[in-house]
Structures are given as structure tokens and as C-alpha cells.
């Protein structure tokens, strides 16, 4: 079992093949945030971690049951297996709406964001 924080195209409210795959491989646990900044890449967002408590990326946490298979598929989708990975899978604290904290996996953008527009709200669905 593992926990995954999703903030972009993997959100269950979006209807695409990967969000449907993930919905079948996980259990929704709740909403919350991690500390970071969100950027608009175009068809998807890019998350960059931050130590600043005011920098928040909003999303949901999922409990993954078939960890090996699910992350194998997600690593390919996120480009995490590439020679120059688009995203890296990192373990970070997530702060749930109910006040609890969980250690979760999150895919973090692995390239420069200097040319990208920041999503100031930290919420991909409500920029």
C-alpha cells in the first residue's frame, strides 16, 4: 500500500484514460495540499516543491493497493523512466483538509519552469 498525491491530469474528476486507470487502482482518501508551486505547461501542470509554508499545491490523495503495477504504469505516463525524466517521484508530507498529515508520493517536474506561467491559486482545476 502507498499514498499518491495527484494535482493535475490524474485527478479523478478529469475524464481521461490515465485518470480512469488510477480510479480503478486506488481509493480516494481526501483533499489537501503539499508545499510547492504549480506551473502551466499547456496540456498539464508542473509541480515544483517548496519549503515556504505559503506555497501550496492543492489536490487529492489516493491509497494505491497494487503499488508495483500502478507505479510502473504511472512512471511511464509521467516520463519518470526516461534518460532525462520529465517528472521525478518524490516522497513528501501532505496536509489533509481534516488536519491530518500523510507521507505521500508525488510526481515533481524535473525541468526549468523559468519560461512557464505560475498557477497562482495552486489549483489546476481553478487557476
mmCIF file of C-alpha atoms in Angstrom:
data_model
loop_
_atom_site.group_PDB
_atom_site.id
_atom_site.type_symbol
_atom_site.label_atom_id
_atom_site.label_comp_id
_atom_site.label_asym_id
_atom_site.label_seq_id
_atom_site.Cartn_x
_atom_site.Cartn_y
_atom_site.Cartn_z
ATOM 1 C CA UNK A 1 0.000 0.000 0.000
ATOM 2 C CA UNK A 2 1.139 3.545 -0.787
ATOM 3 C CA UNK A 3 -0.345 7.032 -0.893
ATOM 4 C CA UNK A 4 -0.242 9.167 -4.039
ATOM 5 C CA UNK A 5 -0.912 12.912 -4.221
ATOM 6 C CA UNK A 6 -2.409 13.980 -7.557
ATOM 7 C CA UNK A 7 -2.841 17.600 -8.665
ATOM 8 C CA UNK A 8 -3.280 17.591 -12.452
ATOM 9 C CA UNK A 9 -4.326 15.242 -15.233
ATOM 10 C CA UNK A 10 -4.544 12.301 -12.814
ATOM 11 C CA UNK A 11 -7.339 13.921 -10.769
ATOM 12 C CA UNK A 12 -10.381 11.652 -10.698
ATOM 13 C CA UNK A 13 -12.707 14.499 -11.695
ATOM 14 C CA UNK A 14 -10.946 14.628 -15.082
ATOM 15 C CA UNK A 15 -12.060 12.025 -17.579
ATOM 16 C CA UNK A 16 -9.076 10.621 -19.443
ATOM 17 C CA UNK A 17 -7.577 7.136 -19.800
ATOM 18 C CA UNK A 18 -4.989 7.621 -17.023
ATOM 19 C CA UNK A 19 -7.413 9.155 -14.508
ATOM 20 C CA UNK A 20 -9.767 6.220 -15.163
ATOM 21 C CA UNK A 21 -6.890 3.732 -14.777
ATOM 22 C CA UNK A 22 -5.916 5.330 -11.473
ATOM 23 C CA UNK A 23 -9.518 5.400 -10.254
ATOM 24 C CA UNK A 24 -9.641 1.621 -10.749
ATOM 25 C CA UNK A 25 -6.327 1.127 -8.916
ATOM 26 C CA UNK A 26 -6.946 3.319 -5.891
ATOM 27 C CA UNK A 27 -9.218 4.559 -3.148
ATOM 28 C CA UNK A 28 -9.925 8.285 -2.768
ATOM 29 C CA UNK A 29 -8.942 9.417 0.751
ATOM 30 C CA UNK A 30 -9.428 13.164 0.677
ATOM 31 C CA UNK A 31 -8.349 16.616 -0.414
ATOM 32 C CA UNK A 32 -5.443 18.679 0.786
ATOM 33 C CA UNK A 33 -2.169 20.263 -0.254
ATOM 34 C CA UNK A 34 1.584 19.912 -0.400
ATOM 35 C CA UNK A 35 4.116 22.750 -0.207
ATOM 36 C CA UNK A 36 5.136 23.813 -3.665
ATOM 37 C CA UNK A 37 4.362 25.926 -6.708
ATOM 38 C CA UNK A 38 2.288 24.937 -9.717
ATOM 39 C CA UNK A 39 3.038 25.950 -13.309
ATOM 40 C CA UNK A 40 1.106 25.726 -16.554
ATOM 41 C CA UNK A 41 2.904 23.600 -19.156
ATOM 42 C CA UNK A 42 -0.064 23.657 -21.538
ATOM 43 C CA UNK A 43 -1.888 20.322 -21.552
ATOM 44 C CA UNK A 44 -0.782 19.562 -17.985
ATOM 45 C CA UNK A 45 0.660 21.254 -14.891
ATOM 46 C CA UNK A 46 4.147 21.124 -13.395
ATOM 47 C CA UNK A 47 4.711 20.955 -9.640
ATOM 48 C CA UNK A 48 7.889 22.227 -8.002
ATOM 49 C CA UNK A 49 8.431 21.582 -4.292
ATOM 50 C CA UNK A 50 8.981 24.497 -1.899
ATOM 51 C CA UNK A 51 9.962 24.950 1.741
ATOM 52 C CA UNK A 52 7.758 28.055 2.066
ATOM 53 C CA UNK A 53 4.617 27.348 4.094
ATOM 54 C CA UNK A 54 2.677 29.839 1.954
ATOM 55 C CA UNK A 55 3.385 27.915 -1.280
ATOM 56 C CA UNK A 56 0.594 25.366 -1.695
ATOM 57 C CA UNK A 57 -0.432 22.947 -4.414
ATOM 58 C CA UNK A 58 -3.948 21.615 -3.963
ATOM 59 C CA UNK A 59 -5.034 18.134 -4.929
ATOM 60 C CA UNK A 60 -6.216 14.795 -3.646
ATOM 61 C CA UNK A 61 -4.637 11.771 -2.015
ATOM 62 C CA UNK A 62 -5.260 8.248 -3.220
ATOM 63 C CA UNK A 63 -4.491 4.971 -1.493
ATOM 64 C CA UNK A 64 -2.842 2.642 -4.008
ATOM 65 C CA UNK A 65 -3.289 -1.076 -3.423
ATOM 66 C CA UNK A 66 -1.342 -2.686 -6.312
ATOM 67 C CA UNK A 67 1.694 -0.458 -5.788
ATOM 68 C CA UNK A 68 4.180 -2.154 -8.130
ATOM 69 C CA UNK A 69 1.886 -2.343 -11.170
ATOM 70 C CA UNK A 70 0.295 1.069 -10.632
ATOM 71 C CA UNK A 71 3.598 2.927 -10.265
ATOM 72 C CA UNK A 72 5.069 1.032 -13.227
ATOM 73 C CA UNK A 73 2.262 2.437 -15.406
ATOM 74 C CA UNK A 74 2.420 5.909 -13.820
ATOM 75 C CA UNK A 75 6.221 6.141 -14.126
ATOM 76 C CA UNK A 76 5.869 5.542 -17.858
ATOM 77 C CA UNK A 77 2.998 8.060 -18.156
ATOM 78 C CA UNK A 78 4.937 10.727 -16.223
ATOM 79 C CA UNK A 79 8.162 10.152 -18.161
ATOM 80 C CA UNK A 80 9.912 9.194 -14.925
ATOM 81 C CA UNK A 81 11.751 6.289 -16.601
ATOM 82 C CA UNK A 82 13.303 8.400 -19.367
ATOM 83 C CA UNK A 83 17.011 9.197 -19.634
ATOM 84 C CA UNK A 84 16.152 12.844 -18.828
ATOM 85 C CA UNK A 85 12.974 12.356 -16.787
ATOM 86 C CA UNK A 86 10.146 14.831 -17.252
ATOM 87 C CA UNK A 87 8.932 14.105 -13.706
ATOM 88 C CA UNK A 88 10.524 12.537 -10.647
ATOM 89 C CA UNK A 89 8.580 10.635 -7.993
ATOM 90 C CA UNK A 90 9.261 12.141 -4.563
ATOM 91 C CA UNK A 91 8.043 11.422 -1.050
ATOM 92 C CA UNK A 92 6.643 14.494 0.742
ATOM 93 C CA UNK A 93 4.268 15.420 3.573
ATOM 94 C CA UNK A 94 0.690 16.161 2.546
ATOM 95 C CA UNK A 95 -1.720 18.140 4.685
ATOM 96 C CA UNK A 96 -5.292 16.872 4.568
ATOM 97 C CA UNK A 97 -8.361 19.082 4.992
ATOM 98 C CA UNK A 98 -9.181 17.172 8.196
ATOM 99 C CA UNK A 99 -5.901 18.350 9.774
ATOM 100 C CA UNK A 100 -4.025 15.059 9.444
ATOM 101 C CA UNK A 101 -0.655 14.739 7.714
ATOM 102 C CA UNK A 102 0.337 11.843 5.455
ATOM 103 C CA UNK A 103 3.576 10.970 3.710
ATOM 104 C CA UNK A 104 2.693 10.673 0.028
ATOM 105 C CA UNK A 105 4.328 10.118 -3.334
ATOM 106 C CA UNK A 106 4.047 12.951 -5.839
ATOM 107 C CA UNK A 107 5.377 13.472 -9.343
ATOM 108 C CA UNK A 108 7.511 16.628 -9.417
ATOM 109 C CA UNK A 109 8.565 18.444 -12.594
ATOM 110 C CA UNK A 110 12.234 17.866 -13.414
ATOM 111 C CA UNK A 111 12.922 20.748 -15.833
ATOM 112 C CA UNK A 112 13.209 24.521 -15.659
ATOM 113 C CA UNK A 113 9.997 26.448 -15.012
ATOM 114 C CA UNK A 114 11.550 29.852 -15.767
ATOM 115 C CA UNK A 115 9.613 30.092 -19.049
ATOM 116 C CA UNK A 116 6.313 28.839 -17.593
ATOM 117 C CA UNK A 117 3.434 30.812 -16.111
ATOM 118 C CA UNK A 118 2.764 30.056 -12.450
ATOM 119 C CA UNK A 119 -0.749 28.971 -11.477
ATOM 120 C CA UNK A 120 -1.071 31.391 -8.558
ATOM 121 C CA UNK A 121 -4.021 29.594 -6.936
ATOM 122 C CA UNK A 122 -2.060 26.342 -6.699
ATOM 123 C CA UNK A 123 -5.190 24.601 -8.021
ATOM 124 C CA UNK A 124 -5.053 23.150 -11.535
ATOM 125 C CA UNK A 125 -8.857 22.970 -11.806
ATOM 126 C CA UNK A 126 -9.378 26.543 -10.567
ATOM 127 C CA UNK A 127 -6.440 28.617 -11.803
#
